[in-house]
Amino acid sequence: MTLPRDYRGQTCALARSMEIVGERWTLLILRDAFYGVRRFGEFAAHLTVPRAVLTDRLTTLTEAGVMERRPEPGTGRREVYALTPKGVALWPAVRALTAWGEEFYAADGGPRRVFRHAADEAPLTPEGRCTGCDRAVPVTDVLVTPGPGLAPPGPDADPVTAALARPHRLLHPLITTTAPAGRPTRGPQS
């Protein structure tokens, strides 16, 4: 029996939120959007999610106003997905779930990724405070860096995995294109 997509009879805010972000793959799509993944093909390759499922999840997120489709800057031919302010407001939840996973289901060798304050590169606490300056760090000032548990990308790694092997500021496009060929290249080194 297929489960319904909504929580009939549930009127709390958490149930309504789960109707948008509670489907399998949705939080990973949001995580990647915070990392700077913007193209459908990059989401599909990095997550190895079936294309029909990815289409469904992106449609739900865009219809809910969490993400938007817009023309890719510089090409005018393709569309990309970007978080809206409503989507960016999900950062504390994504960060908290990541911290919870690191505490209870850590990778061998330590965290795969470490969130740092871009201003001083000090690690963030699970609550999103800088361990160096003790400030609450907004998502726009978060740097994601490889952690000790991240294995180096192999030669057949998808472009997102390869790009995430070096520090990158959240919400900045992870992979950029060159206008003439329209082929993906890695973004600037941070």
PDB file of C-alpha atoms in Angstrom:
ATOM      1  CA  MET A   1       0.000   0.000   0.000  1.00  0.00           C
ATOM      2  CA  THR A   2       1.332   3.413  -0.948  1.00  0.00           C
ATOM      3  CA  LEU A   3       1.558   5.916   1.876  1.00  0.00           C
ATOM      4  CA  PRO A   4      -0.319   9.172   1.363  1.00  0.00           C
ATOM      5  CA  ARG A   5       1.742  12.311   0.679  1.00  0.00           C
ATOM      6  CA  ASP A   6       0.031  14.319   3.376  1.00  0.00           C
ATOM      7  CA  TYR A   7      -0.700  13.911   7.054  1.00  0.00           C
ATOM      8  CA  ARG A   8      -4.477  14.001   7.048  1.00  0.00           C
ATOM      9  CA  GLY A   9      -5.878  14.943  10.416  1.00  0.00           C
ATOM     10  CA  GLN A  10      -2.571  16.374  11.617  1.00  0.00           C
ATOM     11  CA  THR A  11      -2.738  20.130  12.050  1.00  0.00           C
ATOM     12  CA  CYS A  12       0.598  20.890  13.697  1.00  0.00           C
ATOM     13  CA  ALA A  13       3.310  22.884  11.967  1.00  0.00           C
ATOM     14  CA  LEU A  14       5.726  19.939  11.996  1.00  0.00           C
ATOM     15  CA  ALA A  15       3.281  17.780  10.035  1.00  0.00           C
ATOM     16  CA  ARG A  16       2.799  20.560   7.480  1.00  0.00           C
ATOM     17  CA  SER A  17       6.571  20.985   7.214  1.00  0.00           C
ATOM     18  CA  MET A  18       7.040  17.249   6.694  1.00  0.00           C
ATOM     19  CA  GLU A  19       4.681  17.405   3.713  1.00  0.00           C
ATOM     20  CA  ILE A  20       7.318  19.569   2.010  1.00  0.00           C
ATOM     21  CA  VAL A  21      10.660  18.230   3.298  1.00  0.00           C
ATOM     22  CA  GLY A  22       9.813  14.795   4.683  1.00  0.00           C
ATOM     23  CA  GLU A  23       9.970  12.691   1.523  1.00  0.00           C
ATOM     24  CA  ARG A  24      12.978  10.458   0.983  1.00  0.00           C
ATOM     25  CA  TRP A  25      15.751  12.331  -0.893  1.00  0.00           C
ATOM     26  CA  THR A  26      14.335  15.809  -0.196  1.00  0.00           C
ATOM     27  CA  LEU A  27      16.713  16.733   2.626  1.00  0.00           C
ATOM     28  CA  LEU A  28      19.682  15.493   0.585  1.00  0.00           C
ATOM     29  CA  ILE A  29      18.552  17.658  -2.325  1.00  0.00           C
ATOM     30  CA  LEU A  30      18.361  20.611   0.056  1.00  0.00           C
ATOM     31  CA  ARG A  31      21.796  19.774   1.489  1.00  0.00           C
ATOM     32  CA  ASP A  32      23.266  19.773  -2.006  1.00  0.00           C
ATOM     33  CA  ALA A  33      21.506  23.053  -2.830  1.00  0.00           C
ATOM     34  CA  PHE A  34      23.194  24.611   0.226  1.00  0.00           C
ATOM     35  CA  TYR A  35      26.502  23.208  -1.059  1.00  0.00           C
ATOM     36  CA  GLY A  36      25.888  25.090  -4.304  1.00  0.00           C
ATOM     37  CA  VAL A  37      24.573  22.349  -6.593  1.00  0.00           C
ATOM     38  CA  ARG A  38      22.256  23.998  -9.093  1.00  0.00           C
ATOM     39  CA  ARG A  39      21.677  21.795 -12.150  1.00  0.00           C
ATOM     40  CA  PHE A  40      19.319  18.846 -12.430  1.00  0.00           C
ATOM     41  CA  GLY A  41      22.039  16.588 -13.849  1.00  0.00           C
ATOM     42  CA  GLU A  42      24.433  17.442 -11.021  1.00  0.00           C
ATOM     43  CA  PHE A  43      21.815  16.592  -8.386  1.00  0.00           C
ATOM     44  CA  ALA A  44      21.092  13.315 -10.205  1.00  0.00           C
ATOM     45  CA  ALA A  45      24.752  12.325 -10.572  1.00  0.00           C
ATOM     46  CA  HIS A  46      25.800  13.234  -7.044  1.00  0.00           C
ATOM     47  CA  LEU A  47      22.813  11.700  -5.280  1.00  0.00           C
ATOM     48  CA  THR A  48      22.326   8.775  -7.697  1.00  0.00           C
ATOM     49  CA  VAL A  49      18.616   9.379  -7.285  1.00  0.00           C
ATOM     50  CA  PRO A  50      16.251   8.152  -9.997  1.00  0.00           C
ATOM     51  CA  ARG A  51      15.470  11.017 -12.361  1.00  0.00           C
ATOM     52  CA  ALA A  52      11.699  10.630 -11.920  1.00  0.00           C
ATOM     53  CA  VAL A  53      12.078  10.891  -8.139  1.00  0.00           C
ATOM     54  CA  LEU A  54      14.354  13.927  -8.481  1.00  0.00           C
ATOM     55  CA  THR A  55      11.853  15.592 -10.811  1.00  0.00           C
ATOM     56  CA  ASP A  56       9.053  14.949  -8.315  1.00  0.00           C
ATOM     57  CA  ARG A  57      11.038  16.286  -5.342  1.00  0.00           C
ATOM     58  CA  LEU A  58      12.233  19.390  -7.181  1.00  0.00           C
ATOM     59  CA  THR A  59       8.672  20.052  -8.361  1.00  0.00           C
ATOM     60  CA  THR A  60       7.397  19.815  -4.773  1.00  0.00           C
ATOM     61  CA  LEU A  61      10.131  22.163  -3.544  1.00  0.00           C
ATOM     62  CA  THR A  62       9.508  24.726  -6.298  1.00  0.00           C
ATOM     63  CA  GLU A  63       5.722  24.605  -5.899  1.00  0.00           C
ATOM     64  CA  ALA A  64       6.164  25.163  -2.153  1.00  0.00           C
ATOM     65  CA  GLY A  65       8.420  28.166  -2.796  1.00  0.00           C
ATOM     66  CA  VAL A  66      11.468  26.533  -1.181  1.00  0.00           C
ATOM     67  CA  MET A  67      13.431  26.495  -4.439  1.00  0.00           C
ATOM     68  CA  GLU A  68      13.027  28.297  -7.729  1.00  0.00           C
ATOM     69  CA  ARG A  69      14.016  27.592 -11.305  1.00  0.00           C
ATOM     70  CA  ARG A  70      15.754  30.419 -13.069  1.00  0.00           C
ATOM     71  CA  PRO A  71      17.891  30.903 -16.162  1.00  0.00           C
ATOM     72  CA  GLU A  72      21.511  29.988 -15.608  1.00  0.00           C
ATOM     73  CA  PRO A  73      23.591  33.164 -15.534  1.00  0.00           C
ATOM     74  CA  GLY A  74      25.829  33.547 -18.540  1.00  0.00           C
ATOM     75  CA  THR A  75      24.232  30.877 -20.700  1.00  0.00           C
ATOM     76  CA  GLY A  76      20.574  31.800 -21.059  1.00  0.00           C
ATOM     77  CA  ARG A  77      20.001  28.275 -22.393  1.00  0.00           C
ATOM     78  CA  ARG A  78      19.686  26.241 -19.229  1.00  0.00           C
ATOM     79  CA  GLU A  79      17.756  26.568 -16.042  1.00  0.00           C
ATOM     80  CA  VAL A  80      19.164  26.068 -12.590  1.00  0.00           C
ATOM     81  CA  TYR A  81      17.602  25.511  -9.196  1.00  0.00           C
ATOM     82  CA  ALA A  82      18.292  27.891  -6.336  1.00  0.00           C
ATOM     83  CA  LEU A  83      17.073  28.156  -2.791  1.00  0.00           C
ATOM     84  CA  THR A  84      14.624  30.966  -2.096  1.00  0.00           C
ATOM     85  CA  PRO A  85      14.699  32.864   1.213  1.00  0.00           C
ATOM     86  CA  LYS A  86      12.119  30.326   2.441  1.00  0.00           C
ATOM     87  CA  GLY A  87      14.546  27.533   1.506  1.00  0.00           C
ATOM     88  CA  VAL A  88      17.549  29.272   3.068  1.00  0.00           C
ATOM     89  CA  ALA A  89      15.524  29.456   6.301  1.00  0.00           C
ATOM     90  CA  LEU A  90      15.815  25.636   6.439  1.00  0.00           C
ATOM     91  CA  TRP A  91      19.569  25.860   7.086  1.00  0.00           C
ATOM     92  CA  PRO A  92      19.314  25.482  10.886  1.00  0.00           C
ATOM     93  CA  ALA A  93      17.328  22.255  10.421  1.00  0.00           C
ATOM     94  CA  VAL A  94      19.772  20.850   7.835  1.00  0.00           C
ATOM     95  CA  ARG A  95      22.747  21.834  10.015  1.00  0.00           C
ATOM     96  CA  ALA A  96      21.131  20.306  13.132  1.00  0.00           C
ATOM     97  CA  LEU A  97      20.339  17.013  11.388  1.00  0.00           C
ATOM     98  CA  THR A  98      23.899  16.876  10.053  1.00  0.00           C
ATOM     99  CA  ALA A  99      25.307  17.476  13.551  1.00  0.00           C
ATOM    100  CA  TRP A 100      22.986  14.798  14.966  1.00  0.00           C
ATOM    101  CA  GLY A 101      24.196  12.344  12.318  1.00  0.00           C
ATOM    102  CA  GLU A 102      27.839  13.161  13.089  1.00  0.00           C
ATOM    103  CA  GLU A 103      27.217  12.514  16.784  1.00  0.00           C
ATOM    104  CA  PHE A 104      25.323   9.241  16.474  1.00  0.00           C
ATOM    105  CA  TYR A 105      26.293   7.853  13.034  1.00  0.00           C
ATOM    106  CA  ALA A 106      29.758   9.247  12.387  1.00  0.00           C
ATOM    107  CA  ALA A 107      31.889   8.068   9.497  1.00  0.00           C
ATOM    108  CA  ASP A 108      35.097   6.207  10.236  1.00  0.00           C
ATOM    109  CA  GLY A 109      37.900   8.692  10.739  1.00  0.00           C
ATOM    110  CA  GLY A 110      35.664  11.590  11.768  1.00  0.00           C
ATOM    111  CA  PRO A 111      33.279  13.927   9.977  1.00  0.00           C
ATOM    112  CA  ARG A 112      33.265  13.885   6.192  1.00  0.00           C
ATOM    113  CA  ARG A 113      32.646  17.630   6.092  1.00  0.00           C
ATOM    114  CA  VAL A 114      33.342  20.402   8.588  1.00  0.00           C
ATOM    115  CA  PHE A 115      31.414  23.663   8.665  1.00  0.00           C
ATOM    116  CA  ARG A 116      33.609  26.683   9.397  1.00  0.00           C
ATOM    117  CA  HIS A 117      33.171  30.427   9.778  1.00  0.00           C
ATOM    118  CA  ALA A 118      34.440  31.958   6.530  1.00  0.00           C
ATOM    119  CA  ALA A 119      35.818  34.998   8.404  1.00  0.00           C
ATOM    120  CA  ASP A 120      38.288  33.089  10.583  1.00  0.00           C
ATOM    121  CA  GLU A 121      37.959  29.460   9.368  1.00  0.00           C
ATOM    122  CA  ALA A 122      37.223  28.257  12.917  1.00  0.00           C
ATOM    123  CA  PRO A 123      34.857  25.271  13.115  1.00  0.00           C
ATOM    124  CA  LEU A 124      31.206  25.813  14.001  1.00  0.00           C
ATOM    125  CA  THR A 125      29.471  24.234  16.957  1.00  0.00           C
ATOM    126  CA  PRO A 126      26.446  22.017  16.260  1.00  0.00           C
ATOM    127  CA  GLU A 127      24.333  25.094  17.088  1.00  0.00           C
ATOM    128  CA  GLY A 128      26.056  27.137  14.358  1.00  0.00           C
ATOM    129  CA  ARG A 129      28.306  29.307  16.517  1.00  0.00           C
ATOM    130  CA  CYS A 130      31.915  29.991  15.600  1.00  0.00           C
ATOM    131  CA  THR A 131      34.355  28.343  18.025  1.00  0.00           C
ATOM    132  CA  GLY A 132      36.841  31.160  17.343  1.00  0.00           C
ATOM    133  CA  CYS A 133      34.792  34.334  17.779  1.00  0.00           C
ATOM    134  CA  ASP A 134      31.666  32.833  19.426  1.00  0.00           C
ATOM    135  CA  ARG A 135      29.329  34.512  16.907  1.00  0.00           C
ATOM    136  CA  ALA A 136      26.232  32.915  15.451  1.00  0.00           C
ATOM    137  CA  VAL A 137      27.249  32.392  11.827  1.00  0.00           C
ATOM    138  CA  PRO A 138      24.661  32.992   9.093  1.00  0.00           C
ATOM    139  CA  VAL A 139      24.572  30.448   6.278  1.00  0.00           C
ATOM    140  CA  THR A 140      26.041  33.023   3.871  1.00  0.00           C
ATOM    141  CA  ASP A 141      29.227  33.046   5.982  1.00  0.00           C
ATOM    142  CA  VAL A 142      29.634  29.267   6.274  1.00  0.00           C
ATOM    143  CA  LEU A 143      32.514  27.480   4.600  1.00  0.00           C
ATOM    144  CA  VAL A 144      32.178  23.720   4.062  1.00  0.00           C
ATOM    145  CA  THR A 145      35.540  21.985   4.129  1.00  0.00           C
ATOM    146  CA  PRO A 146      36.659  18.370   3.775  1.00  0.00           C
ATOM    147  CA  GLY A 147      36.801  16.621   7.124  1.00  0.00           C
ATOM    148  CA  PRO A 148      39.100  13.840   8.299  1.00  0.00           C
ATOM    149  CA  GLY A 149      36.518  11.168   7.386  1.00  0.00           C
ATOM    150  CA  LEU A 150      36.267  12.232   3.735  1.00  0.00           C
ATOM    151  CA  ALA A 151      38.087   9.912   1.375  1.00  0.00           C
ATOM    152  CA  PRO A 152      39.747  11.568  -1.628  1.00  0.00           C
ATOM    153  CA  PRO A 153      37.523  11.484  -4.716  1.00  0.00           C
ATOM    154  CA  GLY A 154      38.328   8.687  -7.126  1.00  0.00           C
ATOM    155  CA  PRO A 155      39.066   9.185 -10.810  1.00  0.00           C
ATOM    156  CA  ASP A 156      35.453   8.424 -11.729  1.00  0.00           C
ATOM    157  CA  ALA A 157      33.926  10.774  -9.127  1.00  0.00           C
ATOM    158  CA  ASP A 158      31.056  12.950 -10.288  1.00  0.00           C
ATOM    159  CA  PRO A 159      31.844  16.700 -10.587  1.00  0.00           C
ATOM    160  CA  VAL A 160      30.017  17.557  -7.337  1.00  0.00           C
ATOM    161  CA  THR A 161      31.977  15.023  -5.291  1.00  0.00           C
ATOM    162  CA  ALA A 162      35.230  16.246  -6.856  1.00  0.00           C
ATOM    163  CA  ALA A 163      34.398  19.910  -6.183  1.00  0.00           C
ATOM    164  CA  LEU A 164      33.441  19.194  -2.557  1.00  0.00           C
ATOM    165  CA  ALA A 165      36.940  17.852  -1.937  1.00  0.00           C
ATOM    166  CA  ARG A 166      38.096  21.430  -1.376  1.00  0.00           C
ATOM    167  CA  PRO A 167      36.714  24.284   0.752  1.00  0.00           C
ATOM    168  CA  HIS A 168      33.652  26.001  -0.622  1.00  0.00           C
ATOM    169  CA  ARG A 169      31.333  28.710   0.665  1.00  0.00           C
ATOM    170  CA  LEU A 170      27.714  27.590   1.072  1.00  0.00           C
ATOM    171  CA  LEU A 171      25.111  28.910  -1.379  1.00  0.00           C
ATOM    172  CA  HIS A 172      27.777  29.825  -3.958  1.00  0.00           C
ATOM    173  CA  PRO A 173      27.537  27.850  -7.224  1.00  0.00           C
ATOM    174  CA  LEU A 174      29.732  24.801  -6.765  1.00  0.00           C
ATOM    175  CA  ILE A 175      30.258  24.194 -10.453  1.00  0.00           C
ATOM    176  CA  THR A 176      30.320  26.943 -13.040  1.00  0.00           C
ATOM    177  CA  THR A 177      30.112  26.826 -16.794  1.00  0.00           C
ATOM    178  CA  THR A 178      32.113  28.464 -19.475  1.00  0.00           C
ATOM    179  CA  ALA A 179      29.943  30.418 -21.868  1.00  0.00           C
ATOM    180  CA  PRO A 180      31.280  29.119 -25.217  1.00  0.00           C
ATOM    181  CA  ALA A 181      31.125  25.385 -24.635  1.00  0.00           C
ATOM    182  CA  GLY A 182      28.531  25.321 -21.883  1.00  0.00           C
ATOM    183  CA  ARG A 183      30.404  22.423 -20.303  1.00  0.00           C
ATOM    184  CA  PRO A 184      30.814  22.215 -16.543  1.00  0.00           C
ATOM    185  CA  THR A 185      34.057  23.306 -14.983  1.00  0.00           C
ATOM    186  CA  ARG A 186      34.972  23.496 -11.377  1.00  0.00           C
ATOM    187  CA  GLY A 187      34.358  26.783  -9.635  1.00  0.00           C
ATOM    188  CA  PRO A 188      37.149  29.012  -8.399  1.00  0.00           C
ATOM    189  CA  GLN A 189      39.461  27.606  -5.756  1.00  0.00           C
ATOM    190  CA  SER A 190      38.680  29.038  -2.322  1.00  0.00           C
TER     191      SER A 190
END
